[in-house]
Coordinates of C-alpha atoms and ligand atoms in Angstrom, one line a residue:
M1 CA -10.0 14.1 11.5
Y2 CA -7.1 14.2 9.1
K3 CA -8.0 17.2 6.9
N4 CA -5.0 19.3 8.0
I5 CA -2.5 16.6 7.0
R6 CA -0.7 17.2 3.7
C7 CA 0.5 14.1 2.0
A8 CA 2.2 13.0 -1.2
V9 CA 2.3 9.5 -2.7
V10 CA 5.0 8.5 -5.2
G11 CA 3.9 5.3 -6.9
S12 CA 2.1 3.3 -9.5
I13 CA -1.2 3.9 -11.2
N14 CA -2.8 0.9 -12.9
M15 CA -6.0 -0.1 -14.6
D16 CA -7.1 -3.4 -12.9
L17 CA -8.8 -6.1 -14.9
I18 CA -10.5 -8.2 -12.3
L19 CA -11.5 -11.7 -13.5
S20 CA -13.4 -14.0 -11.0
A21 CA -13.2 -17.8 -11.2
D22 CA -13.9 -20.6 -8.8
R23 CA -10.2 -21.4 -8.6
I24 CA -6.9 -20.6 -10.3
P25 CA -6.3 -22.8 -13.4
V26 CA -3.4 -25.3 -13.3
E27 CA -0.8 -25.3 -16.0
G28 CA -2.3 -25.8 -19.5
E29 CA -5.9 -25.6 -18.1
S30 CA -8.6 -23.2 -19.3
L31 CA -11.4 -22.5 -16.9
P32 CA -14.7 -20.6 -17.3
G33 CA -14.7 -17.2 -15.6
N34 CA -17.6 -16.1 -13.4
N35 CA -17.4 -12.4 -14.0
Y36 CA -15.0 -9.6 -14.9
S37 CA -14.7 -5.8 -14.4
Y38 CA -12.3 -3.0 -14.9
A39 CA -11.4 -0.8 -11.9
C40 CA -8.9 1.9 -11.1
G41 CA -5.9 0.6 -9.1
G42 CA -2.2 0.5 -8.7
K43 CA -0.6 0.5 -5.2
G44 CA 0.3 4.2 -5.4
A45 CA -3.1 5.4 -6.6
N46 CA -4.9 3.1 -4.1
Q47 CA -2.9 4.6 -1.3
A48 CA -3.5 8.1 -2.5
T49 CA -7.2 7.4 -2.7
G50 CA -7.0 5.9 0.8
L51 CA -5.5 9.1 2.2
A52 CA -7.9 11.4 0.3
R53 CA -11.0 9.4 1.3
L54 CA -9.9 9.8 4.9
G55 CA -9.9 13.6 4.4
A56 CA -6.2 14.3 4.0
K57 CA -4.9 16.8 1.4
T58 CA -3.2 14.4 -1.1
K59 CA -0.9 14.9 -4.0
M60 CA -0.2 12.0 -6.4
I61 CA 3.2 11.8 -8.1
G62 CA 3.4 9.3 -10.9
K63 CA 2.7 8.6 -14.6
V64 CA -0.1 7.3 -16.8
G65 CA 0.0 6.6 -20.5
D66 CA -1.4 8.8 -23.2
D67 CA -4.3 6.4 -23.8
Q68 CA -8.0 5.8 -22.8
N69 CA -7.0 4.1 -19.6
G70 CA -4.7 7.0 -18.7
K71 CA -7.6 9.4 -19.1
K72 CA -9.9 7.3 -16.9
L73 CA -7.2 6.8 -14.2
L74 CA -6.5 10.5 -14.1
D75 CA -10.2 11.4 -13.9
N76 CA -10.7 8.9 -11.1
L77 CA -7.8 10.5 -9.1
K78 CA -9.4 13.9 -9.6
T79 CA -12.8 12.7 -8.6
N80 CA -11.3 11.5 -5.4
G81 CA -10.1 15.0 -4.7
I82 CA -6.4 14.2 -5.3
D83 CA -4.0 16.8 -6.7
T84 CA -2.8 15.4 -10.0
S85 CA -0.6 18.3 -11.1
C86 CA 2.4 15.9 -10.7
V87 CA 1.0 13.0 -12.7
S88 CA 2.4 13.2 -16.2
C89 CA 0.5 11.7 -19.1
E90 CA 2.7 10.7 -22.0
G91 CA 4.8 7.9 -23.5
S92 CA 3.9 4.3 -23.4
Q93 CA 0.6 2.6 -22.3
S94 CA -0.8 3.0 -18.8
G95 CA 0.0 0.3 -16.3
L96 CA -2.3 -2.7 -16.2
A97 CA -2.9 -5.3 -13.6
A98 CA -4.6 -8.6 -14.5
I99 CA -6.1 -9.9 -11.2
I100 CA -7.5 -13.4 -11.0
L101 CA -9.9 -13.5 -8.1
E102 CA -10.6 -16.9 -6.5
K103 CA -13.8 -17.8 -4.6
G104 CA -13.0 -16.7 -1.0
G105 CA -11.4 -13.5 -2.0
K106 CA -7.7 -14.5 -2.6
N107 CA -6.0 -13.1 -5.7
R108 CA -3.1 -13.5 -8.0
I109 CA -1.8 -10.5 -10.0
I110 CA 0.3 -9.9 -13.1
V111 CA 1.3 -6.3 -13.5
F112 CA 2.4 -4.7 -16.8
E113 CA 4.3 -1.6 -15.6
G114 CA 3.8 0.6 -18.7
A115 CA 4.1 4.3 -17.9
N116 CA 4.9 3.5 -14.2
G117 CA 8.3 2.3 -15.5
E118 CA 9.1 5.7 -16.9
I119 CA 8.8 7.9 -13.8
D120 CA 11.8 10.1 -13.7
P121 CA 13.4 9.8 -10.2
D122 CA 14.6 13.4 -10.1
E123 CA 11.2 14.8 -11.1
A124 CA 9.5 12.7 -8.4
A125 CA 12.0 13.9 -5.8
D126 CA 11.5 17.5 -6.9
A127 CA 7.7 17.2 -6.5
I128 CA 8.1 16.5 -2.8
T129 CA 7.8 20.0 -1.4
D130 CA 8.8 21.0 2.1
D131 CA 5.2 21.9 3.1
L132 CA 4.2 18.2 3.3
D133 CA 3.7 16.2 6.5
L134 CA 3.8 12.7 5.0
L135 CA 5.3 10.7 2.0
L136 CA 4.0 7.2 1.2
V137 CA 5.9 5.0 -1.2
Q138 CA 5.6 1.4 -2.4
F139 CA 7.9 -0.9 -4.5
E140 CA 5.7 -0.9 -7.7
T141 CA 7.9 1.7 -9.4
H142 CA 11.6 1.4 -10.2
N143 CA 13.9 1.3 -7.1
G144 CA 15.6 4.6 -8.1
V145 CA 12.3 6.4 -7.9
V146 CA 11.6 5.1 -4.4
I147 CA 15.2 5.9 -3.2
K148 CA 15.3 9.5 -4.5
A149 CA 11.7 10.2 -3.2
V150 CA 12.5 9.0 0.3
K151 CA 15.8 10.9 0.4
S152 CA 14.0 14.0 -0.7
A153 CA 11.4 13.6 2.0
I154 CA 13.9 12.8 4.8
D155 CA 16.1 15.8 3.8
K156 CA 13.0 18.0 4.2
G157 CA 12.0 16.5 7.6
I158 CA 8.9 14.8 6.1
V159 CA 7.8 11.5 7.6
A160 CA 8.3 8.7 5.1
V161 CA 6.3 5.5 5.3
V162 CA 7.2 2.6 3.1
D163 CA 4.7 -0.1 2.0
C164 CA 7.0 -2.9 0.7
G165 CA 4.6 -4.2 -2.0
P166 CA 5.0 -6.0 -4.3
A167 CA 7.5 -8.6 -2.9
K168 CA 11.0 -8.0 -4.0
N169 CA 14.4 -7.9 -2.4
F170 CA 14.6 -4.1 -2.3
P171 CA 17.9 -2.5 -1.1
L172 CA 16.5 -1.2 2.2
E173 CA 20.0 0.3 3.1
E174 CA 19.3 3.0 0.5
I175 CA 16.2 4.3 2.3
Q176 CA 17.6 4.6 5.8
G177 CA 15.8 6.9 8.1
V178 CA 12.2 6.2 7.1
T179 CA 9.8 6.2 10.0
V180 CA 7.8 3.0 9.2
I181 CA 8.7 0.0 7.1
S182 CA 5.6 -2.2 6.4
P183 CA 5.7 -5.4 4.4
N184 CA 3.0 -8.1 4.3
E185 CA 3.8 -11.8 4.9
S186 CA 5.3 -12.7 1.5
E187 CA 7.1 -9.3 1.3
T188 CA 8.6 -10.0 4.7
K189 CA 10.0 -13.3 3.4
A190 CA 11.4 -11.6 0.3
L191 CA 13.1 -8.9 2.3
T192 CA 14.4 -10.9 5.2
G193 CA 14.3 -14.6 4.2
I194 CA 11.9 -15.2 7.2
Y195 CA 8.2 -15.9 6.9
P196 CA 6.5 -14.3 9.9
E197 CA 4.5 -17.4 11.1
D198 CA 4.9 -16.9 14.9
E199 CA 6.1 -14.3 17.4
K200 CA 9.7 -15.5 17.3
S201 CA 9.9 -15.3 13.5
M202 CA 8.1 -11.9 13.5
I203 CA 10.7 -10.5 15.9
E204 CA 13.6 -11.9 13.9
A205 CA 12.2 -10.6 10.6
S206 CA 11.4 -7.2 12.2
K207 CA 14.9 -6.9 13.6
I208 CA 16.4 -7.4 10.1
L209 CA 14.0 -4.8 8.6
L210 CA 15.0 -2.2 11.3
Q211 CA 18.7 -3.0 10.9
R212 CA 18.6 -2.6 7.2
S213 CA 16.4 0.4 6.9
K214 CA 17.1 2.1 10.3
A215 CA 13.3 2.6 10.4
K216 CA 11.7 3.5 13.8
Y217 CA 9.0 0.9 13.5
A218 CA 8.6 -2.4 11.5
V219 CA 4.8 -3.0 11.0
L220 CA 4.1 -6.5 9.5
K221 CA 0.7 -6.9 7.8
L222 CA -0.5 -10.3 8.6
G223 CA -3.8 -10.7 6.7
E224 CA -6.5 -12.2 8.8
R225 CA -4.1 -12.2 11.8
G226 CA -4.0 -8.4 11.8
C227 CA -0.5 -6.9 12.2
S228 CA 2.5 -6.7 14.4
V229 CA 4.5 -3.7 15.5
Y230 CA 8.2 -3.8 16.5
D231 CA 9.9 -0.7 17.9
G232 CA 13.4 -2.2 18.3
K233 CA 12.6 -3.5 21.8
D234 CA 9.1 -5.1 22.0
L235 CA 6.8 -6.9 19.6
R236 CA 3.1 -6.3 19.9
I237 CA 0.5 -8.2 17.8
L238 CA -2.7 -6.3 17.1
P239 CA -5.5 -8.7 16.0
A240 CA -7.6 -8.0 12.9
Y241 CA -11.3 -7.0 13.0
E242 CA -13.8 -9.6 11.9
S243 CA -14.9 -9.2 8.4
E244 CA -16.8 -11.0 5.6
V245 CA -14.1 -11.4 2.9
V246 CA -15.1 -10.7 -0.6
D247 CA -11.9 -9.5 -2.2
T248 CA -8.6 -8.9 -0.4
T249 CA -7.2 -6.7 -3.3
A250 CA -5.7 -3.5 -1.8
A251 CA -6.3 -4.5 1.8
G252 CA -2.6 -3.7 2.4
D253 CA -3.0 -0.3 0.6
S254 CA -5.9 0.6 2.7
F255 CA -4.1 -0.4 5.9
T256 CA -0.9 1.6 5.0
A257 CA -2.8 4.8 4.2
A258 CA -4.9 4.7 7.3
M259 CA -2.0 3.7 9.6
A260 CA 0.3 6.4 8.3
L261 CA -2.3 9.2 8.6
E262 CA -3.2 8.2 12.2
L263 CA 0.5 8.1 13.0
I264 CA 0.9 11.6 11.9
R265 CA -2.2 12.7 13.8
S266 CA -1.6 11.0 17.1
G267 CA 2.1 10.1 17.1
D268 CA 1.1 6.7 18.5
I269 CA 2.1 3.7 16.4
Y270 CA -0.3 1.3 18.2
S271 CA -3.4 3.4 17.7
A272 CA -2.2 3.9 14.1
C273 CA -2.0 0.2 13.5
D274 CA -5.4 -0.3 15.1
I275 CA -6.9 2.2 12.6
G276 CA -4.9 0.3 9.9
N277 CA -6.6 -2.9 10.9
K278 CA -10.0 -1.3 10.8
A279 CA -9.4 0.1 7.3
G280 CA -8.1 -3.3 6.1
S281 CA -11.1 -5.1 7.5
I282 CA -13.4 -2.8 5.5
A283 CA -11.2 -3.2 2.3
V284 CA -11.5 -7.0 2.3
S285 CA -15.3 -6.8 2.5
R286 CA -15.5 -4.9 -0.8
M287 CA -14.8 -5.6 -4.4
G288 CA -12.0 -3.8 -6.2
A289 CA -9.0 -1.7 -5.2
D290 CA -9.7 1.9 -5.1
A291 CA -13.4 1.3 -4.3
S292 CA -12.3 -0.5 -1.1
M293 CA -10.9 2.5 0.6
P294 CA -13.0 3.6 3.6
T295 CA -14.0 7.0 4.8
A296 CA -13.1 8.2 8.4
D297 CA -16.8 7.8 9.4
E298 CA -16.7 4.2 8.3
I299 CA -13.6 3.5 10.3
L300 CA -15.0 5.1 13.4
N301 CA -18.1 2.8 13.1
I302 CA -16.0 -0.4 13.3
R303 CA -16.2 -2.1 16.7
R304 CA -15.1 -5.5 18.0
Ligands
LIG1 P1 -3.0 -6.8 -0.7 O1 -1.7 -7.1 -1.3 O2 -4.1 -7.8 -1.1 O3 -3.4 -5.4 -0.9 P2 -1.6 -7.3 1.7 O4 -1.3 -8.8 1.4 O5 -0.6 -6.3 1.5 O6 -2.9 -7.0 0.9 P3 -2.8 -8.2 4.1 O7 -1.8 -8.5 5.2 O8 -3.4 -9.3 3.4 O9 -2.1 -7.1 3.1 O10 -3.9 -7.2 4.7 C1 -3.7 -5.9 5.2 C2 -4.5 -5.7 6.4 O11 -5.9 -5.9 6.1 C3 -4.2 -6.7 7.5 O12 -3.1 -6.3 8.3 C4 -5.5 -6.7 8.3 O13 -5.6 -5.5 9.1 C5 -6.6 -6.5 7.2 N1 -7.1 -7.8 6.7 C6 -6.6 -8.6 5.8 N2 -7.3 -9.8 5.6 C7 -8.3 -9.7 6.6 C8 -9.3 -10.6 7.0 N3 -9.5 -11.8 6.4 N4 -10.2 -10.2 7.9 C9 -10.0 -9.0 8.6 N5 -9.0 -8.1 8.2 C10 -8.1 -8.5 7.3
LIG2 O1 -2.3 -3.5 -4.0 C1 -3.3 -3.8 -5.0 C2 -2.9 -3.3 -6.4 O2 -1.8 -4.1 -6.8 C3 -3.9 -3.5 -7.4 O3 -4.8 -2.4 -7.5 C4 -3.1 -3.7 -8.7 O4 -3.0 -2.6 -9.5 C5 -1.7 -4.1 -8.2 O5 -0.8 -3.1 -8.5

């Protein structure tokens, strides 16, 4: 379905330490954990895996450390069929995300950026070649990397889709001309000052996102409520697909990768967001980040 689409992702690559507990400890409290595991993650790597698992030709642009985790992360990208020729492996430790997973699937994450903080903006921009159809970026690398990567893509006529995670007040004016700007609820609040709780606030927040970034579409990821699409005129809410939630980690990554690919294939933002909702519903039903990313067949099997 997506095998002729050529994509690049500029972003973070992390080792995730996932620790499950009944609840998050309060200040000064120590709680017994129920389980823990290590899994490959990082918003950039998750989205690259999401694209590759859906069949797209995918190149990762980023950095891991020259350590054991770096080797595992690099191997994992290769196993997923991702071109790692633009992932450098030197300098400080690999990125690490400590994820506390509560019963019910909600998480809290602390990220040590490590090598992700050393990506050279010019090298990242140069790795975006004019044979690509799609660039995905997130905000888990330094702002200069995102800004130069997006500019490089736009100059070459490549569609740029921006996943606004993690939440920060990013200078959206510096990435004008992207096709889609896509924050989740807390990222929307960080970027616009408005929490998208109802249709009115979704429109207000989306208008600010479009004004600042000059994007064509603002796609808000709304967790179990699905997503909203604003094209500068109308807002449409697309409900989520029912799912048994195990771990919400990387639901947003899975959504963004699938939505972006379907947008390139069909040119239709609404069918793209519907596919994104399907991918997100699968991701929340599975443990881990990279392991949550669905195949095209799995997405096609999702029905209401
Ligand atoms: P994360 O940061 O955990 O990767 P996110 O906060 O960026 O995720 P969400 O808005 O939580 O992103 O989820 C992304 C998409 O996943 C939603 O737009 C929706 O399509 C799907 N999704 C999330 N939670 C659920 C749920 N409980 N049931 C069904 N689908 C869900
Ligand atoms: O979006 C999920 C990702 O955020 C995790 O894999 C973790 O690495 C953090 O960066």
